[in-house]
Structures are given as structure tokens and as C-alpha cells.
CSV table of C-alpha atoms and ligand atoms in Angstrom, one decimal:
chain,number,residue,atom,x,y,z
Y,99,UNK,CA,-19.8,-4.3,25.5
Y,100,UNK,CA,-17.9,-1.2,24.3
Y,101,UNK,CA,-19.6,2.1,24.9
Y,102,UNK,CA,-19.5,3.5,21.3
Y,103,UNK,CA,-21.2,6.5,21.3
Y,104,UNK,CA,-18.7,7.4,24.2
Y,105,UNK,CA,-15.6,6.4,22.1
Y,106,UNK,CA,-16.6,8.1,19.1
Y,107,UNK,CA,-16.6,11.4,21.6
Y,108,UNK,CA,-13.7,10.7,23.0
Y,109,UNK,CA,-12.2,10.8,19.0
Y,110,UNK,CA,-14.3,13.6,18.4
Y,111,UNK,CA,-12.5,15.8,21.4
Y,112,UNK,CA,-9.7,14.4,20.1
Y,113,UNK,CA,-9.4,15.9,17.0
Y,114,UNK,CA,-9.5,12.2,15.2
Y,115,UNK,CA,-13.1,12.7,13.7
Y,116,UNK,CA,-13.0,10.4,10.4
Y,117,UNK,CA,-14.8,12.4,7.5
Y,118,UNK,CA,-16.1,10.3,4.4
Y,119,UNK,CA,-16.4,12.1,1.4
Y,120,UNK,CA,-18.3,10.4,-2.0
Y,121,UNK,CA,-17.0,10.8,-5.5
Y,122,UNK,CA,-19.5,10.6,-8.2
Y,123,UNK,CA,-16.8,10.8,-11.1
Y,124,UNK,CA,-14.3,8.0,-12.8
Y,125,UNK,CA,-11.4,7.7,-11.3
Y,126,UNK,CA,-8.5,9.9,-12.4
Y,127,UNK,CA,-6.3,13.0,-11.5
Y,128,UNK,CA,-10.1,15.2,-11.8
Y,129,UNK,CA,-12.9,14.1,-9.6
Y,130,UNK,CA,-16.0,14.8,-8.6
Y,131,UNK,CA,-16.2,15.0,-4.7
Y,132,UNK,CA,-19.3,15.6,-2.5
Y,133,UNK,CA,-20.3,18.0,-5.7
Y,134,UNK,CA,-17.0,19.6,-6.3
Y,135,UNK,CA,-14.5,19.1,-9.1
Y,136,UNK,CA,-11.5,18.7,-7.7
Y,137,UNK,CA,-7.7,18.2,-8.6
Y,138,UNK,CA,-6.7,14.6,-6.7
Y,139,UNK,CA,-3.7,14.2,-5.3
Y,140,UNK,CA,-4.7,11.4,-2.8
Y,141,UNK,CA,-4.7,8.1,-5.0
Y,142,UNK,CA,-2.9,4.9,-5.2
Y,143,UNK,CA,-3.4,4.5,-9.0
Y,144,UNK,CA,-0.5,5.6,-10.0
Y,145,UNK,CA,-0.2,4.0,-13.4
Y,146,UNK,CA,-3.4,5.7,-14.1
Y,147,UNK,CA,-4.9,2.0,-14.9
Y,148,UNK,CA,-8.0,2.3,-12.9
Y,149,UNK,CA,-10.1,3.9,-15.8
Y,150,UNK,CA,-8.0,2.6,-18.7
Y,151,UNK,CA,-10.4,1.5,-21.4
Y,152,UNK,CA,-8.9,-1.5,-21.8
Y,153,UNK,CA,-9.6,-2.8,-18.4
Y,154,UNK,CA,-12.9,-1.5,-18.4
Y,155,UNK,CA,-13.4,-3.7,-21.6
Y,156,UNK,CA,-11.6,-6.8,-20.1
Y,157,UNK,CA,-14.3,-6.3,-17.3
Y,158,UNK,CA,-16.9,-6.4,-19.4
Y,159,UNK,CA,-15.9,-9.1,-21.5
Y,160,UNK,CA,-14.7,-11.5,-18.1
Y,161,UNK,CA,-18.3,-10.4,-16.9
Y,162,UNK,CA,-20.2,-11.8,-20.1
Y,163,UNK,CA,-18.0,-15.1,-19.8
Y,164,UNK,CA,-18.0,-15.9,-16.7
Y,165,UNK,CA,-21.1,-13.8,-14.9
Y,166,UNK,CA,-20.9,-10.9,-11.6
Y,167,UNK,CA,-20.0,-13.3,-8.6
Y,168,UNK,CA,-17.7,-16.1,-8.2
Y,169,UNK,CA,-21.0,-17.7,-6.4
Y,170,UNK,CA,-18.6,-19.7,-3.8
Y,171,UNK,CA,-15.9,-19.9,-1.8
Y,172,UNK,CA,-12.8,-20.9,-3.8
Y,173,UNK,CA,-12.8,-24.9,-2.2
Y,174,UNK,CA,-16.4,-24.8,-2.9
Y,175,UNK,CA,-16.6,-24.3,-6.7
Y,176,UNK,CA,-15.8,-21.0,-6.7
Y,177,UNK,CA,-12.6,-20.9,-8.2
Y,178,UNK,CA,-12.3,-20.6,-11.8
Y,179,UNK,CA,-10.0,-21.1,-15.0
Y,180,UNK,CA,-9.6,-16.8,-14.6
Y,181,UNK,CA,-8.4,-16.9,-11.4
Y,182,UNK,CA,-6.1,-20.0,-11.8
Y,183,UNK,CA,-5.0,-18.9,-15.0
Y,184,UNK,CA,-4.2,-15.1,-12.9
Y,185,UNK,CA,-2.6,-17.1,-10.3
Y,186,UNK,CA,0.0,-18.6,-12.7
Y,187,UNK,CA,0.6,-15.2,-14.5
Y,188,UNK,CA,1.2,-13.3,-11.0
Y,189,UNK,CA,3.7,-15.8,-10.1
Y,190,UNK,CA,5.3,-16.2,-12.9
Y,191,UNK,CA,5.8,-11.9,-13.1
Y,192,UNK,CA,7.2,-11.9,-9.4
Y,193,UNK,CA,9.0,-15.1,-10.1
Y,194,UNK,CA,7.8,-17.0,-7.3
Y,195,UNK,CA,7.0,-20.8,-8.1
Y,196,UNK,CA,3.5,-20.1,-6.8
Y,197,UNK,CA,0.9,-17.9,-6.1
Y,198,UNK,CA,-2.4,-17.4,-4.3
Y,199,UNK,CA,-5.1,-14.7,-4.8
Y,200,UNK,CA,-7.2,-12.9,-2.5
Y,201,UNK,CA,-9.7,-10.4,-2.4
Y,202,UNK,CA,-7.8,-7.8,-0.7
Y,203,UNK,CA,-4.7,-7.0,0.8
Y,204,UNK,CA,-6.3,-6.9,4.2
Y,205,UNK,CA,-7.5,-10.2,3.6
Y,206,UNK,CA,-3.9,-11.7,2.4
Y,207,UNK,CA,-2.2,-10.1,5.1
Y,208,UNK,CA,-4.0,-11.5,7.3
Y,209,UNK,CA,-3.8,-14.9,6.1
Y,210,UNK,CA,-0.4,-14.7,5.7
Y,211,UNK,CA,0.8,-13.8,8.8
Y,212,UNK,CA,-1.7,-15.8,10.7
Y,213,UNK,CA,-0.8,-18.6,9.3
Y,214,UNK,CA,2.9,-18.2,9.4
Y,215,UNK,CA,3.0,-17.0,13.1
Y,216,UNK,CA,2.7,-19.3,16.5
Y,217,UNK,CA,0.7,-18.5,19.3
Y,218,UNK,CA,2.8,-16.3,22.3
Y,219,UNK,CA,5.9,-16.6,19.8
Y,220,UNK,CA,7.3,-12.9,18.3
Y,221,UNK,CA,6.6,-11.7,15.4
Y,222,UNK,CA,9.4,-9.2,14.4
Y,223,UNK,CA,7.5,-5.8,12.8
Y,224,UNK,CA,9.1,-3.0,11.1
Y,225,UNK,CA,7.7,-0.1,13.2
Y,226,UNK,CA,5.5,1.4,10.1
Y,227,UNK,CA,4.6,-1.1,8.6
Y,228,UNK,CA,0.5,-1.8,7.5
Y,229,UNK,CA,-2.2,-2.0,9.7
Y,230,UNK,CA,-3.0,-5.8,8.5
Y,231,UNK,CA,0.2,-7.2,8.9
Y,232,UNK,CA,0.0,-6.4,12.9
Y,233,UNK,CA,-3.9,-7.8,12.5
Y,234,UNK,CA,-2.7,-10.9,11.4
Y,235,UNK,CA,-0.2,-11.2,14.1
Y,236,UNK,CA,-2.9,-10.4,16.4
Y,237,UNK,CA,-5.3,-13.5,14.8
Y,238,UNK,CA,-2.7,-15.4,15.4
Y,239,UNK,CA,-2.5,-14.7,19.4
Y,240,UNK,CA,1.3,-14.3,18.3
Y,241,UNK,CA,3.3,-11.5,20.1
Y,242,UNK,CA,4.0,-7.8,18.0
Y,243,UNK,CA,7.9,-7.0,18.6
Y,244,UNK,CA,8.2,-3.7,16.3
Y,245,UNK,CA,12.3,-3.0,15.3
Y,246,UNK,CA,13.3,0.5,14.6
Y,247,UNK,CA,11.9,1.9,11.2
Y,248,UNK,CA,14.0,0.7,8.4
Y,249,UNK,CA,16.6,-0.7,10.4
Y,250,UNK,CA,18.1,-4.2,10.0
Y,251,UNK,CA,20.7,-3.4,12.3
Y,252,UNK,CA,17.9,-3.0,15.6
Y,253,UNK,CA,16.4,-5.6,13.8
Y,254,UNK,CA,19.8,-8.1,14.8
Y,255,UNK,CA,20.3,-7.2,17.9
Y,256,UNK,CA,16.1,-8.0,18.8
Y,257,UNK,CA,17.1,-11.2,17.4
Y,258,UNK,CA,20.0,-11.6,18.9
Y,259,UNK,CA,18.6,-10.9,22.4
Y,260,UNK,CA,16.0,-13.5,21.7
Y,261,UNK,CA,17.2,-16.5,20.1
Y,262,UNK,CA,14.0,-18.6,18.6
Y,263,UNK,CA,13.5,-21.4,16.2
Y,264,UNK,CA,12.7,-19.8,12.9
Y,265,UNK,CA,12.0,-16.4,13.4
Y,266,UNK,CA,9.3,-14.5,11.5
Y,267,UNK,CA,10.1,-11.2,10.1
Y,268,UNK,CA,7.3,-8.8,8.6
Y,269,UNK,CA,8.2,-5.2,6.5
Y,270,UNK,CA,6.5,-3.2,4.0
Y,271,UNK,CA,8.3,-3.0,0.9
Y,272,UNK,CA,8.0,0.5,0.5
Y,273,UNK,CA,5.7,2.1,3.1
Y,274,UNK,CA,2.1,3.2,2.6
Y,275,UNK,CA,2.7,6.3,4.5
Y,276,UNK,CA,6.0,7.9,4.5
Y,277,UNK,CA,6.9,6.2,1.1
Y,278,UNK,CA,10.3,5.2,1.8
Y,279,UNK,CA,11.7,1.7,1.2
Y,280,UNK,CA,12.3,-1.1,3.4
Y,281,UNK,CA,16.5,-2.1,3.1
Y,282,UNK,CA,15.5,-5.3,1.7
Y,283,UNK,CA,19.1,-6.6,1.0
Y,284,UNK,CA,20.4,-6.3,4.9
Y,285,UNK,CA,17.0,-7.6,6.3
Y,286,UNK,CA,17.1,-10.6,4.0
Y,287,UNK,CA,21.0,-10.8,5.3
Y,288,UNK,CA,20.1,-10.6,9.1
Y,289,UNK,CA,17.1,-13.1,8.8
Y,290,UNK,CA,19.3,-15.6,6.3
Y,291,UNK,CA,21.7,-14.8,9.5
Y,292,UNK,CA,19.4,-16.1,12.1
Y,293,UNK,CA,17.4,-18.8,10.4
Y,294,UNK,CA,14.6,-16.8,10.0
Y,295,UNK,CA,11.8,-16.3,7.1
Y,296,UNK,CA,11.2,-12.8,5.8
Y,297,UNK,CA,7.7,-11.8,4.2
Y,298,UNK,CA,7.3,-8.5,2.3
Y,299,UNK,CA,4.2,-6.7,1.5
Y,300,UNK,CA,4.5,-5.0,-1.5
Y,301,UNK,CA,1.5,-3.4,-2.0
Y,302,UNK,CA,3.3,0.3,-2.8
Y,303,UNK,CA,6.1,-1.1,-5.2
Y,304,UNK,CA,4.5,-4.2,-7.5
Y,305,UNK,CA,3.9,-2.2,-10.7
Y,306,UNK,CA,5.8,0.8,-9.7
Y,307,UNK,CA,9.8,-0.2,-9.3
Y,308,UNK,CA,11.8,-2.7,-10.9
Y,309,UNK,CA,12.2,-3.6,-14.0
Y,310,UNK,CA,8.4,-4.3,-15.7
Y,311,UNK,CA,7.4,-3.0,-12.5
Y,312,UNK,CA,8.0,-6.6,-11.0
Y,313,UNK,CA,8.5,-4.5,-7.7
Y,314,UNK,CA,10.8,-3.8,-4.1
Y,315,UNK,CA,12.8,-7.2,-4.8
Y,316,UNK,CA,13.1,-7.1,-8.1
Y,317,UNK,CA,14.8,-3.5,-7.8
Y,318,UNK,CA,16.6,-4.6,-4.7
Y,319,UNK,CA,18.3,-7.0,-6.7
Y,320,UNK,CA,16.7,-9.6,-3.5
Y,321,UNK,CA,15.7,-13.0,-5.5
Y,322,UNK,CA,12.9,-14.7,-4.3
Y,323,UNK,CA,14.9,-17.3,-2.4
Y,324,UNK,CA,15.6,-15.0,-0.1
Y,325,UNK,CA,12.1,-14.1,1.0
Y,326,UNK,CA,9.5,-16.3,2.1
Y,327,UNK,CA,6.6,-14.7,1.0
Y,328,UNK,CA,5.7,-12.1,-1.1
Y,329,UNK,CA,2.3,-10.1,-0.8
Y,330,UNK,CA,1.1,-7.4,-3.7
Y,331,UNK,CA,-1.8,-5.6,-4.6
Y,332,UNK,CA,-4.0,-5.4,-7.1
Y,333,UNK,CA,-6.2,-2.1,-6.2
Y,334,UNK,CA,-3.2,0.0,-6.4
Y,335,UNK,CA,-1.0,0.3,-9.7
Y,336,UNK,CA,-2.8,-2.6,-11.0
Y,337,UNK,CA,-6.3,-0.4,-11.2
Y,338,UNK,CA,-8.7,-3.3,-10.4
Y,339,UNK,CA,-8.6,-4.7,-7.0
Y,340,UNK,CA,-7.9,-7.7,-4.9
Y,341,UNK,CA,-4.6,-9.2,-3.9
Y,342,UNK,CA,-2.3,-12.1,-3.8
Y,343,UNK,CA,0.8,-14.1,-1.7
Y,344,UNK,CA,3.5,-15.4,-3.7
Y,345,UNK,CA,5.3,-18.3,-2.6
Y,346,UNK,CA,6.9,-21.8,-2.7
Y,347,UNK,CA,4.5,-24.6,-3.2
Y,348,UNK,CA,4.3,-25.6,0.4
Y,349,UNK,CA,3.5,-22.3,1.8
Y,350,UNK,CA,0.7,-21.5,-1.1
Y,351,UNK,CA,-0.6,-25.1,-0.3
Y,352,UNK,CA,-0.4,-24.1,3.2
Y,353,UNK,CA,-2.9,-20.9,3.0
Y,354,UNK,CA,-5.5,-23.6,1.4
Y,355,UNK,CA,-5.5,-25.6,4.6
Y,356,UNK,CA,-4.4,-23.0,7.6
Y,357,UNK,CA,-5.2,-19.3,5.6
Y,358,UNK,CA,-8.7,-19.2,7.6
Y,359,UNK,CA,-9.3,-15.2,5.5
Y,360,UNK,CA,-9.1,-16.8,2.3
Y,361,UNK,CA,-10.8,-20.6,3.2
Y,362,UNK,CA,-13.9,-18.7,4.3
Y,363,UNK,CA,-14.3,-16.3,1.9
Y,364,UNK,CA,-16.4,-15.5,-1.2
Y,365,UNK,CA,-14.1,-16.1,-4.1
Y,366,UNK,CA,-13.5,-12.8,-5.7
Y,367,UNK,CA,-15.6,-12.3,-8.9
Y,368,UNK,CA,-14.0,-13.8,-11.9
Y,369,UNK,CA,-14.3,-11.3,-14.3
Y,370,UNK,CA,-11.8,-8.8,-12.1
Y,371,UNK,CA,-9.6,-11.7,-12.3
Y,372,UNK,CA,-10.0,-11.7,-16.5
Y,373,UNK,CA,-9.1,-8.2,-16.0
Y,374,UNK,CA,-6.3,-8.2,-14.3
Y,375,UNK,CA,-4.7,-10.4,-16.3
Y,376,UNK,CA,-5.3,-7.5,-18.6
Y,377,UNK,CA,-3.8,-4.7,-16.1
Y,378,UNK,CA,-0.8,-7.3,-16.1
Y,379,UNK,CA,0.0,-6.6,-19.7
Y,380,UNK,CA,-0.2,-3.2,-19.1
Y,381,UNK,CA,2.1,-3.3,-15.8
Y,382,UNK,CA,4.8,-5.1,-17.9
Y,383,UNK,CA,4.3,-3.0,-20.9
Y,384,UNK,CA,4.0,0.4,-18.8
Y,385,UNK,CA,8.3,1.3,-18.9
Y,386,UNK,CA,6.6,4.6,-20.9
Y,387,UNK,CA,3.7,5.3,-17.3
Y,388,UNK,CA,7.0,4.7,-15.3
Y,389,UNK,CA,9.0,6.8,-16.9
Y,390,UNK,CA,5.7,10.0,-16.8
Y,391,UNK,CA,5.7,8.9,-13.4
Y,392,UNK,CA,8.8,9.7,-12.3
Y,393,UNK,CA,9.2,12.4,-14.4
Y,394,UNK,CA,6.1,13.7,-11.7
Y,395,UNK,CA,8.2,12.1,-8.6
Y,396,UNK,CA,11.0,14.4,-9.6
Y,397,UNK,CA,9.2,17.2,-10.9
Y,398,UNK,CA,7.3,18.0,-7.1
Y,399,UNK,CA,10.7,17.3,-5.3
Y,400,UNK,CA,12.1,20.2,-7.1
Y,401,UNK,CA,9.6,22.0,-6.7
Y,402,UNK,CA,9.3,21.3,-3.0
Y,403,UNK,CA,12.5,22.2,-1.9
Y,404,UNK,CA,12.6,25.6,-3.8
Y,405,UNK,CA,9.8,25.9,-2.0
Y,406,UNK,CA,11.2,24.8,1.6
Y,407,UNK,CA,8.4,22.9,2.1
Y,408,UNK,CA,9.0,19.9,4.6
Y,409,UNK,CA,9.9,17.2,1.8
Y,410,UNK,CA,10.3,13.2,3.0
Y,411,UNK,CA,13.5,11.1,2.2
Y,412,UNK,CA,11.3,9.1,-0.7
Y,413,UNK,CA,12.1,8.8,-3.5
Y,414,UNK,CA,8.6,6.7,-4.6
Y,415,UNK,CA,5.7,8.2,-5.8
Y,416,UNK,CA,4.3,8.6,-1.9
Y,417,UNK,CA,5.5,11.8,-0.7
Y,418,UNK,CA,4.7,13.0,2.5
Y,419,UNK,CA,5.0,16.4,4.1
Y,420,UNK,CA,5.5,16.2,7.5
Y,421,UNK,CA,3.4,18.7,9.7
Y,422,UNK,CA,3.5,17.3,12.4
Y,423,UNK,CA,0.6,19.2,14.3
Y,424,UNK,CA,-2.7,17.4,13.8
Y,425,UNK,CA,-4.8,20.4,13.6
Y,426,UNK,CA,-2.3,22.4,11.1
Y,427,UNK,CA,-1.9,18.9,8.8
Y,428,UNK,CA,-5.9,19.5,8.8
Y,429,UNK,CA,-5.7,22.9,8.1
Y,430,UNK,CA,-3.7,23.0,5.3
Y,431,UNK,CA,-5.3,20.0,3.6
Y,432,UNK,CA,-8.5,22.5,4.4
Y,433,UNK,CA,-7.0,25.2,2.1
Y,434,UNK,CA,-5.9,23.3,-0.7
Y,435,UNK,CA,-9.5,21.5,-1.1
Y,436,UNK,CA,-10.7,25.4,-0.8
Y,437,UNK,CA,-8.4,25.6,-3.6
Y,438,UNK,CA,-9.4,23.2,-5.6
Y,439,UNK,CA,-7.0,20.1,-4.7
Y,440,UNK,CA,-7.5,16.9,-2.6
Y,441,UNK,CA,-4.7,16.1,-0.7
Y,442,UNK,CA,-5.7,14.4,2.5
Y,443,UNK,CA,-4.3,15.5,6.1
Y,444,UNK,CA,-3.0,12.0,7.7
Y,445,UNK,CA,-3.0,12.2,11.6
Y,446,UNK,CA,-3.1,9.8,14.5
Y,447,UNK,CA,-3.9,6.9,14.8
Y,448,UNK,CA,-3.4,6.3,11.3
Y,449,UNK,CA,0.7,7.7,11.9
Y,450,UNK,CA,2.4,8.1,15.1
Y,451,UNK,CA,2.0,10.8,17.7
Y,452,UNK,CA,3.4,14.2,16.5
Y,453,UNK,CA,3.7,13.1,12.6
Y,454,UNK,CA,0.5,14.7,11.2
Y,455,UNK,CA,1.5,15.0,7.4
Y,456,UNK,CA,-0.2,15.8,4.3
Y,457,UNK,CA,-0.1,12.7,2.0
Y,458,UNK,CA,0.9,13.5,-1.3
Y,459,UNK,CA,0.6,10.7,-4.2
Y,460,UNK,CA,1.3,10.8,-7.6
Y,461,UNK,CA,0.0,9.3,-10.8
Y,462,UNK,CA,1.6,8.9,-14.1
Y,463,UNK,CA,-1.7,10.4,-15.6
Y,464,UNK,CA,-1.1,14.1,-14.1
Y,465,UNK,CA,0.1,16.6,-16.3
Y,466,UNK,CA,3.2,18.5,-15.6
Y,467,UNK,CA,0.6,21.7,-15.3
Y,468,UNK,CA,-1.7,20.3,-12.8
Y,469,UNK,CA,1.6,19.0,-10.6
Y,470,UNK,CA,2.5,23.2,-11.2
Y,471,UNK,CA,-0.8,23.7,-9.8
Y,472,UNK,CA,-0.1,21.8,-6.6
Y,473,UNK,CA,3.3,23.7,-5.8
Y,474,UNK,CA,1.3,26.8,-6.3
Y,475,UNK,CA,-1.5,25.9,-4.2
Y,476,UNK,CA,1.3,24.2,-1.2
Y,477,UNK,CA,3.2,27.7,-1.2
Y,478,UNK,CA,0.0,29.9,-0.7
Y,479,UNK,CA,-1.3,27.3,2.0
Y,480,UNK,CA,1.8,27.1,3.9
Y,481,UNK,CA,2.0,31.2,3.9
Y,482,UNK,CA,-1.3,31.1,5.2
Y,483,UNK,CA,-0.8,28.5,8.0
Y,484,UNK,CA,2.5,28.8,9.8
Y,485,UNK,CA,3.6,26.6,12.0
Y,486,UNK,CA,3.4,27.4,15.7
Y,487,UNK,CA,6.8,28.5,15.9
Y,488,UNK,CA,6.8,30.8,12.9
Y,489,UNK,CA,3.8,32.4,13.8
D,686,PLP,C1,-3.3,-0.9,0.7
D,686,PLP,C2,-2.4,-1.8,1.5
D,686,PLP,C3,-2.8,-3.0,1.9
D,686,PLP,C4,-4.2,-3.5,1.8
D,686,PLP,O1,-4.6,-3.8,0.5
D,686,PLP,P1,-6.1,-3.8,0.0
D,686,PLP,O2,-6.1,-4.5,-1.2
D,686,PLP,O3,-6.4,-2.3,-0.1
D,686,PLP,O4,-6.9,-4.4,1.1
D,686,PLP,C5,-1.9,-3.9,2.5
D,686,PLP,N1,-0.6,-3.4,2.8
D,686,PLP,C6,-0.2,-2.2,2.4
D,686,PLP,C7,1.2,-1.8,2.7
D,686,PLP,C8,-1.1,-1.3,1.8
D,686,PLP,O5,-0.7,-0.1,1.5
């Protein structure tokens, strides 16, 4: 058995010490934090859905239908006329003939990939992308082969050097931490090219880009025929939680009888899904959160660069400022919480080796002031901690 107590120190010395801090407060741009109000930059609700009324009715109301818990798995009488009725709403808004809902991302990740991948065969990895898509691959006993970040190009020539029957290609369609976005259009080229199936996990881009915020493809201009599976989120801009594939009829038939994370699993409760169907409206009718979103996107870049802070090449509302240094990542995210503002450090493991950042995310339901307040708060922590070099 692992000696935990001796990993933990090892982390410890490390500098990798996880901290978990407890908000007492609804969601939103202001929170209340181990006690402190503070100004959040650190969310993934980025419509600003996960306190809207509305949901918080539809929750209520789903709850008074159809009870708390789902009481089964979903092959065991779990699975109700919400989440079936969710299921056909989902699909129909990605345009995918199916769809199948899961609890969480995690969980449909996993299923996914599991399912799709064969023992010892390669499963071809952008190098970023989500922990759960290379947990999957890993359920599977199937072999990780990561491909330069972004890169269809590396992608073709791994193929190329390994010819295989149907090969499996996994990305992020745009990615959780650097907030760039996967070239769909050339990766669904180069696996059309070589027979292969591509799946894309969504989770950053379903409500966000596209038109309606139908997502990555849909902005791409990448129909669904072109990618085998699609996975989003519903925890993100959707502000209730849970997760679902979209497919063809055979593979969403397939996760019934081979995806082992969603056959032995707790349906989730039925009232989220009678909420969500909610959120969906909203997601579809939100071109007026997109456009205050962006607005916010733009609004920091600017900012940023007069400011010469480190900016990322995204252009989503994830925006990274590479560090690089661990301990100076931690730093500054020290002085902006001292200031008031929560933006979380991001360091190894989470990233790779030497690309400590501070992970900026923005929600259509902060002000232009309280994005002022950030830039003011970034320059005076960045004067205060140099890095090394400048020092
Ligand atoms: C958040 C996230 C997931 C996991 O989704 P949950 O519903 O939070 O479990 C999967 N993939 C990516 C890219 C994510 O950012």
C-alpha cells in the first residue's frame, strides 16, 4: 500500500500543497470565502447562470415533481421523463442524432473514452488536454500517445508512423487551462485522412462560442459528421451541473451496454435535469450574456497589454497569465486575495513543469468596474513581485 502520509510530504516540500478554501455565499462575481468578501475571478460560470432565479425556481419546481434523488441507477428505474426529455433537447442543440447524460464530466469522459478505446492500442491525446480524458484511456488499459499542443500537423505524422485500424483521436475543444482552441477543422481533416474517429470535449465552449452558444464545432464551422462524439458540460456556462456525450445512435446505445461510469451509477437527480432544460433556454437565448461577456474578454486584454502583463494567445473567456515560477504564480495570487480578489495560482501537476500561471476567468455578470479593479490590483501585484530576472 502507498505510504500517504510520506507522499503528502513529499508535495508538501514540493511546493504542491493543495489548499481548500469554503464559500458560504451564492455563487457570483462577490463571494464569501473562509469569512472574507471577495472579488472572484476564478469561475467557470460564465454566463452568470449559476444563481439565475429562474434556475433556482426550475430546481424547485423539478424537486416538487419529481422528489431529491433519482433513487436508481438509470437501467434500474432511475431514469426519468426529465432526463429523457433533456437528453433529446441537448442533442437536438448540438445537433447530434443522440445524446446521453451523465452526472459529470469526469464521469462522461471516462465512459467515453473507455469505451471507445482497445486495450494496448493508442489513444492519440492532444498534449493539454483534461485530466479525465487520459483517465479513461487509462480504464481502458489503452496506451496515452500525447501530439504536440494544438497541432494537427504532429498529430499526422504520429499517425503516419503508426498506421492502425481506426484510430482514436481525443482534444479539448477549447482548453481548461490556457484557454486556447483546439484547430478543429485540420484535426477533423487528418483523422477523416486516416480513418480515424475524433471525440471533442467541450466542456469550455458549449454555451460560450457559436452561434446560441451551440459551442467549438458549431463556431468551427465542423458538422457533426465529422466528429464522433461530442462531450459538454453542464456545471460550467450551463450553471447547474452534470454532463452529457452526443452521438450517433450506435455509439449512445453503446455507453448503455460498454459505458461501465454511467451503467453503475446513481442516476443524477431529476429535478437538475428539469432545470437544465431551463439553463438551455437561457444558453440559446443568452446572444445579449455573450455579447457582456466578450465585451469582459476584450476589455482585460486591453488592459493587460497596456499593462505588459504576460497575456495568453486566447481569445475565450479563460485567460491565463503565464508565471511560470510556482512559488511567484503563488505569490501573486497571495496579493491579490490580500487585495481583495480571488484569482487562483495554477502550478504543477495541474500544468506542466515551468508554466505556473494565474488563471484568470471571466463571467458575463462582472461589471466593467470590478474587471477595472482587477487590472489595478494585477499592476500593483506584479510591481510588488518581480520576476527573478527583474529583480
Ligand atoms: C470541467 C471539465 C471536465 C469535467 O467536468 P465536470 O462536470 O466538472 O466533472 C471535463 N473536461 C474538461 C475540459 C473540463 O474543463
Amino acid at each position: 500500500m502507498r505510504d500517504l502520509a510520506a507522499s503528502l510530504a513529499r508535495w508538501t516540500a514540493r511546493g504542491w500543497r493543495r489548499r481548500l478554501r469554503t464559500r458560504t455565499s451564492p455563487p457570483g462575481p462577490e463571494v464569501v470565502l473562509d469569512g472574507r468578501r471577495l472579488l472572484a475571478f476564478c469561475t467557470n460560470d460564465y454566463l452568470g447562470l449559476a444563481g439565475h432565479p429562474a434556475l433556482v425556481r426550475a430546481l424547485c419546481e423539478g424537486a416538487q415533481r419529481y422528489g431529491t434523488g433519482s433513487s436508481a441507477a438509470h437501467l434500474l428505474g432511475g431514469h426519468t421523463e426529465a432526463h429523457a426529455r433533456l437528453e433529446a433537447a441537448l442533442a437536438e442543440f448540438v445537433g447530434f442524432p443522440r445524446a446521453r447524460l451523465f452526472a459529470t464530466g469526469y464521469a462522461a469522459n471516462l465512459a467515453l473514452v473507455s469505451m471507445l478505446a482497445e486495450r494496448g492500442e493508442p489513444v492519440y491525446h492532444d498534449r493539454l488536454n483534461h485530466a479525465s480524458l487520459l483517465d479513461g484511456t487509462a480504464l481502458a488499459r489503452a496506451r496515452v500517445v500525447r501530439y504536440a499542443h494544438a497541432d494537427a500537423d504532429d498529430l499526422a505524422r504520429r499517425l503516419d508512423a503508426n498506421p492502425a485500424h481506426a484510430p482514436l483521436v481525443v482534444t479539448d475543444g477549447v482548453f481548461s487551462m490556457d484557454g486556447d482552441l483546439a484547430p478543429l477543422p485540420a484535426l477533423a481533416r487528418v483523422v477523416r485522412e486516416h480513418g480515424g474517429a475524433l471525440l471533442v470535449d467541450d466542456a469550455h465552449g458549449l454555451g460560450v462560442l457559436g452561434p446560441q452558444g451551440r459551442g467549438s464545432l458549431a463556431q468551427a464551422g465542423v458538422g457533426p459528421g465529422e466528429v464522433q462524439a461530442l462531450v459538454g458540460t453542464l456545471g460550467k456556462a450551463f450553471g447547474t451541473a452534470g454532463a452529457f456525450v452526443a452521438g450517433d445512435e450506435t455509439l449512445v446505445d453503446g455507453l448503455v451496454h460498454f459505458g461501465r461510469p454511467w451503467i453503475y451509477s446513481t442516476a443524477p437527480p431529476p429535478a437538475l435535469a428539469h432545470a437544465t432544460l431551463q439553463a438551455l433556454a437561457l444558453v440559446r437565448a443568452g446572444e445579449e450574456a455573450r455579447r457582456r461577456l466578450f465585451e469582459r474578454v476584450h476589455q482585460f486584454r486591453r488592459g493587460a497589454r497596456e499593462l505588459g502583463l504576460p497575456l495568453a494567445p486566447s481569445e475565450t473567456p479563460i485567460q491565463p497569465l503565464l508565471v511560470g515560477d510556482a512559488q511567484r504564480a503563488q505569490a501573486l495570487s497571495a496579493a491579490l486575495l490580500e487585495a481583495g480578489i480571488w484569482v487562483p495560482a495554477i502550478r504543477p501537476p495541474t500544468v506542466p513543469e515551468g508554466t505556473a500561471r494565474l488563471r484568470i476567468t471571466l463571467s458575463a455578470a462582472h461589471t466593467r468596474e470590478q474587471v477595472d479593479r482587477l487590472l489595478e490590483a494585477l499592476a500593483r501585484a506584479w510591481a510588488a513581485h518581480p520576476a527573478p530576472e527583474e529583480a
